[in-house]
mmCIF file of C-alpha atoms in Angstrom:
data_model
loop_
_atom_site.group_PDB
_atom_site.id
_atom_site.type_symbol
_atom_site.label_atom_id
_atom_site.label_comp_id
_atom_site.label_asym_id
_atom_site.label_seq_id
_atom_site.Cartn_x
_atom_site.Cartn_y
_atom_site.Cartn_z
ATOM 1 C CA MET A 1 6.992 -61.593 34.657
ATOM 2 C CA ARG A 2 10.309 -60.239 33.820
ATOM 3 C CA ASN A 3 13.144 -62.563 33.260
ATOM 4 C CA ILE A 4 16.056 -62.369 35.133
ATOM 5 C CA VAL A 5 18.680 -63.116 32.290
ATOM 6 C CA LEU A 6 22.982 -63.921 32.377
ATOM 7 C CA ILE A 7 24.877 -64.128 29.111
ATOM 8 C CA THR A 8 28.224 -64.677 28.979
ATOM 9 C CA GLY A 9 30.391 -62.698 26.619
ATOM 10 C CA ALA A 10 28.620 -59.823 26.276
ATOM 11 C CA SER A 11 31.427 -57.858 25.343
ATOM 12 C CA SER A 12 31.586 -59.040 22.189
ATOM 13 C CA ARG A 13 29.765 -57.175 18.987
ATOM 14 C CA SER A 14 26.621 -59.713 18.910
ATOM 15 C CA GLY A 15 26.758 -60.388 22.999
ATOM 16 C CA ALA A 16 26.208 -56.488 23.213
ATOM 17 C CA ARG A 17 23.175 -56.817 20.656
ATOM 18 C CA THR A 18 21.947 -59.926 22.119
ATOM 19 C CA ALA A 19 21.887 -58.076 25.866
ATOM 20 C CA ARG A 20 20.360 -55.178 24.277
ATOM 21 C CA ALA A 21 17.727 -56.724 22.467
ATOM 22 C CA LEU A 22 16.664 -58.927 25.727
ATOM 23 C CA ALA A 23 17.031 -55.886 27.585
ATOM 24 C CA ASP A 24 14.516 -53.661 25.093
ATOM 25 C CA ALA A 25 12.220 -56.097 25.367
ATOM 26 C CA GLY A 26 11.579 -55.811 28.721
ATOM 27 C CA ASP A 27 13.962 -57.849 30.682
ATOM 28 C CA THR A 28 16.864 -57.528 33.443
ATOM 29 C CA VAL A 29 19.819 -58.216 31.280
ATOM 30 C CA TYR A 30 22.894 -59.148 33.427
ATOM 31 C CA ALA A 31 25.664 -58.702 30.670
ATOM 32 C CA GLY A 32 29.043 -60.528 31.578
ATOM 33 C CA MET A 33 32.446 -59.159 30.864
ATOM 34 C CA ARG A 34 36.028 -60.268 31.891
ATOM 35 C CA GLN A 35 37.023 -57.119 32.835
ATOM 36 C CA THR A 36 35.038 -54.043 33.286
ATOM 37 C CA ALA A 37 37.170 -52.053 34.520
ATOM 38 C CA GLY A 38 40.059 -53.042 31.954
ATOM 39 C CA ARG A 39 39.799 -54.039 28.364
ATOM 40 C CA ASP A 40 35.986 -54.095 28.278
ATOM 41 C CA ALA A 41 35.837 -50.806 30.165
ATOM 42 C CA ALA A 42 34.546 -49.297 27.051
ATOM 43 C CA GLN A 43 32.241 -51.821 26.186
ATOM 44 C CA ALA A 44 31.124 -52.225 30.129
ATOM 45 C CA GLU A 45 30.110 -47.638 29.793
ATOM 46 C CA ALA A 46 28.473 -47.999 26.530
ATOM 47 C CA ALA A 47 25.974 -50.659 28.164
ATOM 48 C CA ALA A 48 25.608 -48.462 31.049
ATOM 49 C CA GLY A 49 25.033 -45.678 28.489
ATOM 50 C CA TYR A 50 22.420 -47.444 26.519
ATOM 51 C CA ALA A 51 20.703 -48.460 29.996
ATOM 52 C CA ALA A 52 19.926 -44.806 30.677
ATOM 53 C CA GLN A 53 19.358 -43.610 27.666
ATOM 54 C CA ARG A 54 16.387 -45.978 26.582
ATOM 55 C CA GLY A 55 15.178 -46.600 29.994
ATOM 56 C CA VAL A 56 16.006 -50.519 30.319
ATOM 57 C CA ASP A 57 16.997 -52.952 32.822
ATOM 58 C CA LEU A 58 20.696 -53.985 31.594
ATOM 59 C CA ARG A 59 23.204 -54.364 34.265
ATOM 60 C CA VAL A 60 27.061 -54.983 33.553
ATOM 61 C CA ILE A 61 28.660 -57.388 35.803
ATOM 62 C CA GLU A 62 32.145 -58.938 36.136
ATOM 63 C CA LEU A 63 32.498 -62.188 34.396
ATOM 64 C CA ASP A 64 35.313 -64.211 33.846
ATOM 65 C CA VAL A 65 34.213 -67.697 32.459
ATOM 66 C CA ASN A 66 37.934 -68.964 32.908
ATOM 67 C CA LEU A 67 37.971 -68.244 36.436
ATOM 68 C CA PRO A 68 35.838 -70.101 38.805
ATOM 69 C CA GLU A 69 36.213 -67.718 41.552
ATOM 70 C CA SER A 70 34.534 -65.005 39.112
ATOM 71 C CA VAL A 71 31.693 -66.944 37.781
ATOM 72 C CA ASN A 72 30.514 -67.822 41.507
ATOM 73 C CA ALA A 73 30.931 -64.233 42.990
ATOM 74 C CA ALA A 74 28.693 -62.982 39.768
ATOM 75 C CA ILE A 75 26.541 -65.954 40.095
ATOM 76 C CA HIS A 76 26.218 -65.198 43.973
ATOM 77 C CA ARG A 77 25.764 -61.070 43.394
ATOM 78 C CA LEU A 78 22.867 -61.541 40.419
ATOM 79 C CA VAL A 79 20.657 -64.842 42.536
ATOM 80 C CA ALA A 80 21.539 -61.990 46.070
ATOM 81 C CA ALA A 81 19.640 -59.172 44.045
ATOM 82 C CA HIS A 82 16.742 -61.296 42.420
ATOM 83 C CA GLY A 83 16.649 -64.976 43.885
ATOM 84 C CA ARG A 84 16.487 -66.598 40.781
ATOM 85 C CA ILE A 85 17.638 -67.124 37.395
ATOM 86 C CA ASP A 86 15.573 -67.703 34.529
ATOM 87 C CA VAL A 87 17.553 -67.248 31.403
ATOM 88 C CA LEU A 88 20.856 -68.566 30.861
ATOM 89 C CA ILE A 89 22.967 -67.818 27.694
ATOM 90 C CA HIS A 90 26.339 -69.577 26.467
ATOM 91 C CA HIS A 91 27.963 -66.931 24.466
ATOM 92 C CA ALA A 92 31.025 -66.843 25.785
ATOM 93 C CA GLY A 93 33.976 -68.510 23.234
ATOM 94 C CA HIS A 94 36.761 -68.206 20.970
ATOM 95 C CA LEU A 95 37.484 -68.601 17.242
ATOM 96 C CA GLY A 96 40.337 -70.596 16.403
ATOM 97 C CA THR A 97 41.865 -69.510 12.585
ATOM 98 C CA GLY A 98 44.610 -71.910 10.729
ATOM 99 C CA PRO A 99 45.097 -75.317 9.581
ATOM 100 C CA ALA A 100 44.716 -78.120 12.094
ATOM 101 C CA GLY A 101 48.156 -79.197 11.802
ATOM 102 C CA ALA A 102 49.370 -75.766 13.201
ATOM 103 C CA LEU A 103 47.425 -75.979 16.540
ATOM 104 C CA THR A 104 49.689 -77.504 19.342
ATOM 105 C CA PRO A 105 48.143 -79.477 22.257
ATOM 106 C CA GLU A 106 48.143 -77.108 24.345
ATOM 107 C CA GLN A 107 46.513 -74.626 21.969
ATOM 108 C CA LEU A 108 43.532 -76.936 21.621
ATOM 109 C CA ALA A 109 43.531 -77.339 25.042
ATOM 110 C CA GLU A 110 42.838 -73.351 25.153
ATOM 111 C CA LEU A 111 40.010 -73.692 22.865
ATOM 112 C CA ASN A 112 38.523 -76.356 24.824
ATOM 113 C CA GLU A 113 39.335 -74.330 28.154
ATOM 114 C CA VAL A 114 37.258 -71.164 26.642
ATOM 115 C CA ASN A 115 34.500 -73.197 24.839
ATOM 116 C CA VAL A 116 33.379 -76.385 26.626
ATOM 117 C CA LEU A 117 35.042 -75.896 30.148
ATOM 118 C CA SER A 118 33.624 -72.198 31.136
ATOM 119 C CA ALA A 119 30.514 -73.487 29.859
ATOM 120 C CA GLN A 120 30.404 -76.304 32.638
ATOM 121 C CA ARG A 121 31.900 -73.697 35.282
ATOM 122 C CA ILE A 122 28.665 -71.602 34.546
ATOM 123 C CA ASN A 123 26.028 -74.122 34.468
ATOM 124 C CA ARG A 124 27.687 -75.694 37.900
ATOM 125 C CA ALA A 125 27.397 -72.279 39.533
ATOM 126 C CA ALA A 126 23.933 -71.371 37.696
ATOM 127 C CA LEU A 127 21.833 -74.276 37.105
ATOM 128 C CA PRO A 128 20.832 -75.288 40.571
ATOM 129 C CA TYR A 129 18.689 -71.936 40.486
ATOM 130 C CA LEU A 130 16.937 -72.863 37.812
ATOM 131 C CA ARG A 131 16.209 -76.458 38.766
ATOM 132 C CA ALA A 132 15.145 -75.115 42.087
ATOM 133 C CA GLY A 133 12.808 -73.068 40.367
ATOM 134 C CA GLY A 134 11.124 -75.191 38.198
ATOM 135 C CA ARG A 135 11.422 -73.532 35.204
ATOM 136 C CA GLY A 136 13.652 -71.941 32.877
ATOM 137 C CA LEU A 137 15.505 -71.652 29.765
ATOM 138 C CA VAL A 138 19.246 -72.056 28.401
ATOM 139 C CA ILE A 139 20.782 -71.008 25.544
ATOM 140 C CA TRP A 140 24.080 -72.365 23.877
ATOM 141 C CA VAL A 141 25.120 -69.889 21.295
ATOM 142 C CA PHE A 142 27.401 -71.472 18.709
ATOM 143 C CA GLY A 143 30.427 -69.919 16.426
ATOM 144 C CA PRO A 144 29.712 -68.498 12.760
ATOM 145 C CA GLU A 145 30.575 -70.703 9.790
ATOM 146 C CA PRO A 146 33.127 -71.223 8.345
ATOM 147 C CA ALA A 147 35.591 -72.038 11.144
ATOM 148 C CA SER A 148 38.797 -73.901 11.611
ATOM 149 C CA ALA A 149 38.574 -77.875 11.924
ATOM 150 C CA PRO A 150 39.936 -77.219 15.395
ATOM 151 C CA TYR A 151 37.241 -75.232 16.407
ATOM 152 C CA PHE A 152 34.889 -77.287 14.987
ATOM 153 C CA ALA A 153 35.907 -80.105 16.787
ATOM 154 C CA VAL A 154 35.392 -78.416 20.267
ATOM 155 C CA GLU A 155 32.685 -77.289 18.908
ATOM 156 C CA ALA A 156 31.310 -80.860 18.316
ATOM 157 C CA ALA A 157 31.983 -81.359 22.485
ATOM 158 C CA MET A 158 30.502 -78.440 23.158
ATOM 159 C CA ASP A 159 26.918 -79.353 20.984
ATOM 160 C CA TYR A 160 26.847 -82.893 22.971
ATOM 161 C CA LEU A 161 27.181 -81.437 26.394
ATOM 162 C CA ALA A 162 24.442 -79.082 25.310
ATOM 163 C CA VAL A 163 22.436 -82.044 24.470
ATOM 164 C CA SER A 164 22.994 -84.041 27.687
ATOM 165 C CA TYR A 165 22.328 -80.927 29.299
ATOM 166 C CA SER A 166 18.905 -80.707 27.709
ATOM 167 C CA ALA A 167 18.028 -84.346 28.642
ATOM 168 C CA GLU A 168 18.972 -83.584 32.353
ATOM 169 C CA LEU A 169 16.926 -80.310 32.623
ATOM 170 C CA ALA A 170 14.070 -80.854 31.001
ATOM 171 C CA ARG A 171 12.818 -83.153 34.488
ATOM 172 C CA TRP A 172 12.945 -79.879 36.135
ATOM 173 C CA GLY A 173 11.159 -78.090 33.354
ATOM 174 C CA VAL A 174 14.566 -76.028 32.025
ATOM 175 C CA GLU A 175 14.056 -76.029 28.101
ATOM 176 C CA THR A 176 17.258 -75.781 26.113
ATOM 177 C CA SER A 177 17.594 -73.695 22.846
ATOM 178 C CA ILE A 178 20.704 -74.108 20.970
ATOM 179 C CA VAL A 179 21.339 -71.618 18.179
ATOM 180 C CA ALA A 180 23.748 -71.488 15.075
ATOM 181 C CA PRO A 181 24.451 -68.263 13.296
ATOM 182 C CA GLY A 182 25.417 -70.541 9.927
ATOM 183 C CA SER A 183 27.295 -67.349 8.361
ATOM 184 C CA PRO A 184 28.959 -64.590 9.968
ATOM 185 C CA ALA A 185 26.079 -62.403 8.450
ATOM 186 C CA GLY A 186 23.611 -64.590 9.969
ATOM 187 C CA ARG A 187 25.274 -64.056 13.340
ATOM 188 C CA SER A 188 25.604 -60.146 13.363
ATOM 189 C CA GLY A 189 22.421 -59.447 11.337
ATOM 190 C CA ARG A 190 19.724 -61.769 13.231
ATOM 191 C CA LEU A 191 21.147 -63.516 16.020
ATOM 192 C CA CYS A 192 20.130 -60.766 18.746
ATOM 193 C CA GLY A 193 17.066 -60.729 17.681
ATOM 194 C CA GLU A 194 16.158 -64.739 17.227
ATOM 195 C CA ILE A 195 17.233 -65.114 20.945
ATOM 196 C CA ALA A 196 15.221 -62.367 21.913
ATOM 197 C CA ARG A 197 12.349 -64.139 20.278
ATOM 198 C CA ILE A 198 13.158 -67.377 21.603
ATOM 199 C CA VAL A 199 13.304 -65.930 25.262
ATOM 200 C CA ALA A 200 9.786 -64.492 24.759
ATOM 201 C CA LEU A 201 8.443 -67.826 23.753
ATOM 202 C CA PRO A 202 5.981 -68.980 26.107
ATOM 203 C CA ALA A 203 7.265 -72.264 27.956
ATOM 204 C CA GLY A 204 7.337 -75.304 25.722
ATOM 205 C CA ARG A 205 7.455 -73.593 22.819
ATOM 206 C CA ARG A 206 10.932 -72.972 22.074
ATOM 207 C CA PRO A 207 12.771 -74.258 19.503
ATOM 208 C CA TYR A 208 15.458 -76.914 20.439
ATOM 209 C CA ARG A 209 17.821 -75.960 17.361
ATOM 210 C CA VAL A 210 17.959 -72.952 15.182
ATOM 211 C CA ARG A 211 20.315 -72.142 12.236
ATOM 212 C CA LEU A 212 20.272 -68.639 10.842
ATOM 213 C CA ASP A 213 21.375 -68.205 7.497
ATOM 214 C CA VAL A 214 21.509 -65.224 5.655
ATOM 215 C CA PRO A 215 23.190 -64.218 2.454
ATOM 216 C CA PRO A 216 27.024 -63.224 3.353
ATOM 217 C CA SER A 217 26.764 -59.960 1.126
ATOM 218 C CA ALA A 218 23.536 -59.104 3.307
ATOM 219 C CA PRO A 219 24.133 -55.574 5.178
ATOM 220 C CA ASP A 220 23.954 -54.876 8.374
ATOM 221 C CA THR A 221 21.367 -51.710 8.762
ATOM 222 C CA SER A 222 20.171 -52.708 12.343
ATOM 223 C CA ALA A 223 19.888 -49.902 14.964
ATOM 224 C CA TYR A 224 21.952 -52.216 17.469
ATOM 225 C CA GLY A 225 24.672 -52.177 14.870
ATOM 226 C CA ALA A 226 24.591 -48.302 14.295
ATOM 227 C CA ALA A 227 24.629 -47.898 18.009
ATOM 228 C CA LEU A 228 27.512 -49.916 18.546
ATOM 229 C CA SER A 229 29.548 -48.656 15.735
ATOM 230 C CA ALA A 230 29.014 -45.256 17.200
ATOM 231 C CA ALA A 231 30.016 -46.844 20.494
ATOM 232 C CA GLY A 232 33.472 -47.996 18.815
ATOM 233 C CA THR A 233 32.414 -51.530 19.831
ATOM 234 C CA ALA A 234 34.110 -53.660 16.817
ATOM 235 C CA ALA A 235 32.859 -56.551 14.921
ATOM 236 C CA PRO A 236 34.627 -59.971 15.541
ATOM 237 C CA PRO A 237 37.568 -60.584 13.010
ATOM 238 C CA GLY A 238 36.205 -63.096 10.522
ATOM 239 C CA PRO A 239 38.117 -66.425 10.009
ATOM 240 C CA GLY A 240 41.287 -67.021 7.962
ATOM 241 C CA GLY A 241 45.089 -66.614 8.088
ATOM 242 C CA ALA A 242 48.098 -69.156 7.334
ATOM 243 C CA ALA A 243 48.931 -69.514 11.301
ATOM 244 C CA TRP A 244 46.609 -71.028 14.267
ATOM 245 C CA SER A 245 45.803 -67.696 16.644
ATOM 246 C CA PRO A 246 43.309 -68.883 19.059
ATOM 247 C CA SER A 247 42.437 -65.268 20.011
ATOM 248 C CA ALA A 248 42.199 -63.716 15.980
ATOM 249 C CA GLY A 249 38.280 -64.694 15.172
ATOM 250 C CA ALA A 250 37.040 -64.450 18.888
ATOM 251 C CA ARG A 251 33.710 -64.711 19.000
ATOM 252 C CA ALA A 252 32.963 -63.542 22.454
ATOM 253 C CA SER A 253 35.050 -62.862 26.271
#
């Protein structure tokens, strides 16, 4: 049976590649993007073009994980079309760069908002449908290393949230996979294929935790990378810099 998949943060390079890999595997994929007619218009157009060229079921959906009304509208649209959600992928988030001492409380709250509270918004809207179906999969995607200490603090909160949800959801037959790319090269080069592999596995055989580590110098030779480069979808900038910037290392939106 074809899976109905929702992935957040699909306007980023790795999010777009993951959505395309799942669509190529035969799933119906809803690629959540924050502003499909604004800042993400080029990525939305590229996804639509990819779907038309490959003949796959890849659909762009407006989804701002920071806005409850946007989250609820996206989930309602998806369920109205299919009556269910099979796979939920938490990919949206931000990497902050810079020393911990440069971070204001407001900036830490912003980082927590995008990475942790947004996942809770999505869960509260989407998980009732997975529980009702008595099956499904939730995948949590973490950022690459190295990153900043404040980001790791927020990521730890996200990890504990994922672990807590895994225990709660297991009684309804909903599985959890936590995927950590490790290095930026691991994220760029292997993440999309690994997530597609996990989704395709039979229920009960999916890994609980996966860490992808590849040499940082490994070239990006995938077809997805070439397609995205041609479409103008740039890779997210790497970590670094003396001043704190919550958006400078954005991993998804």
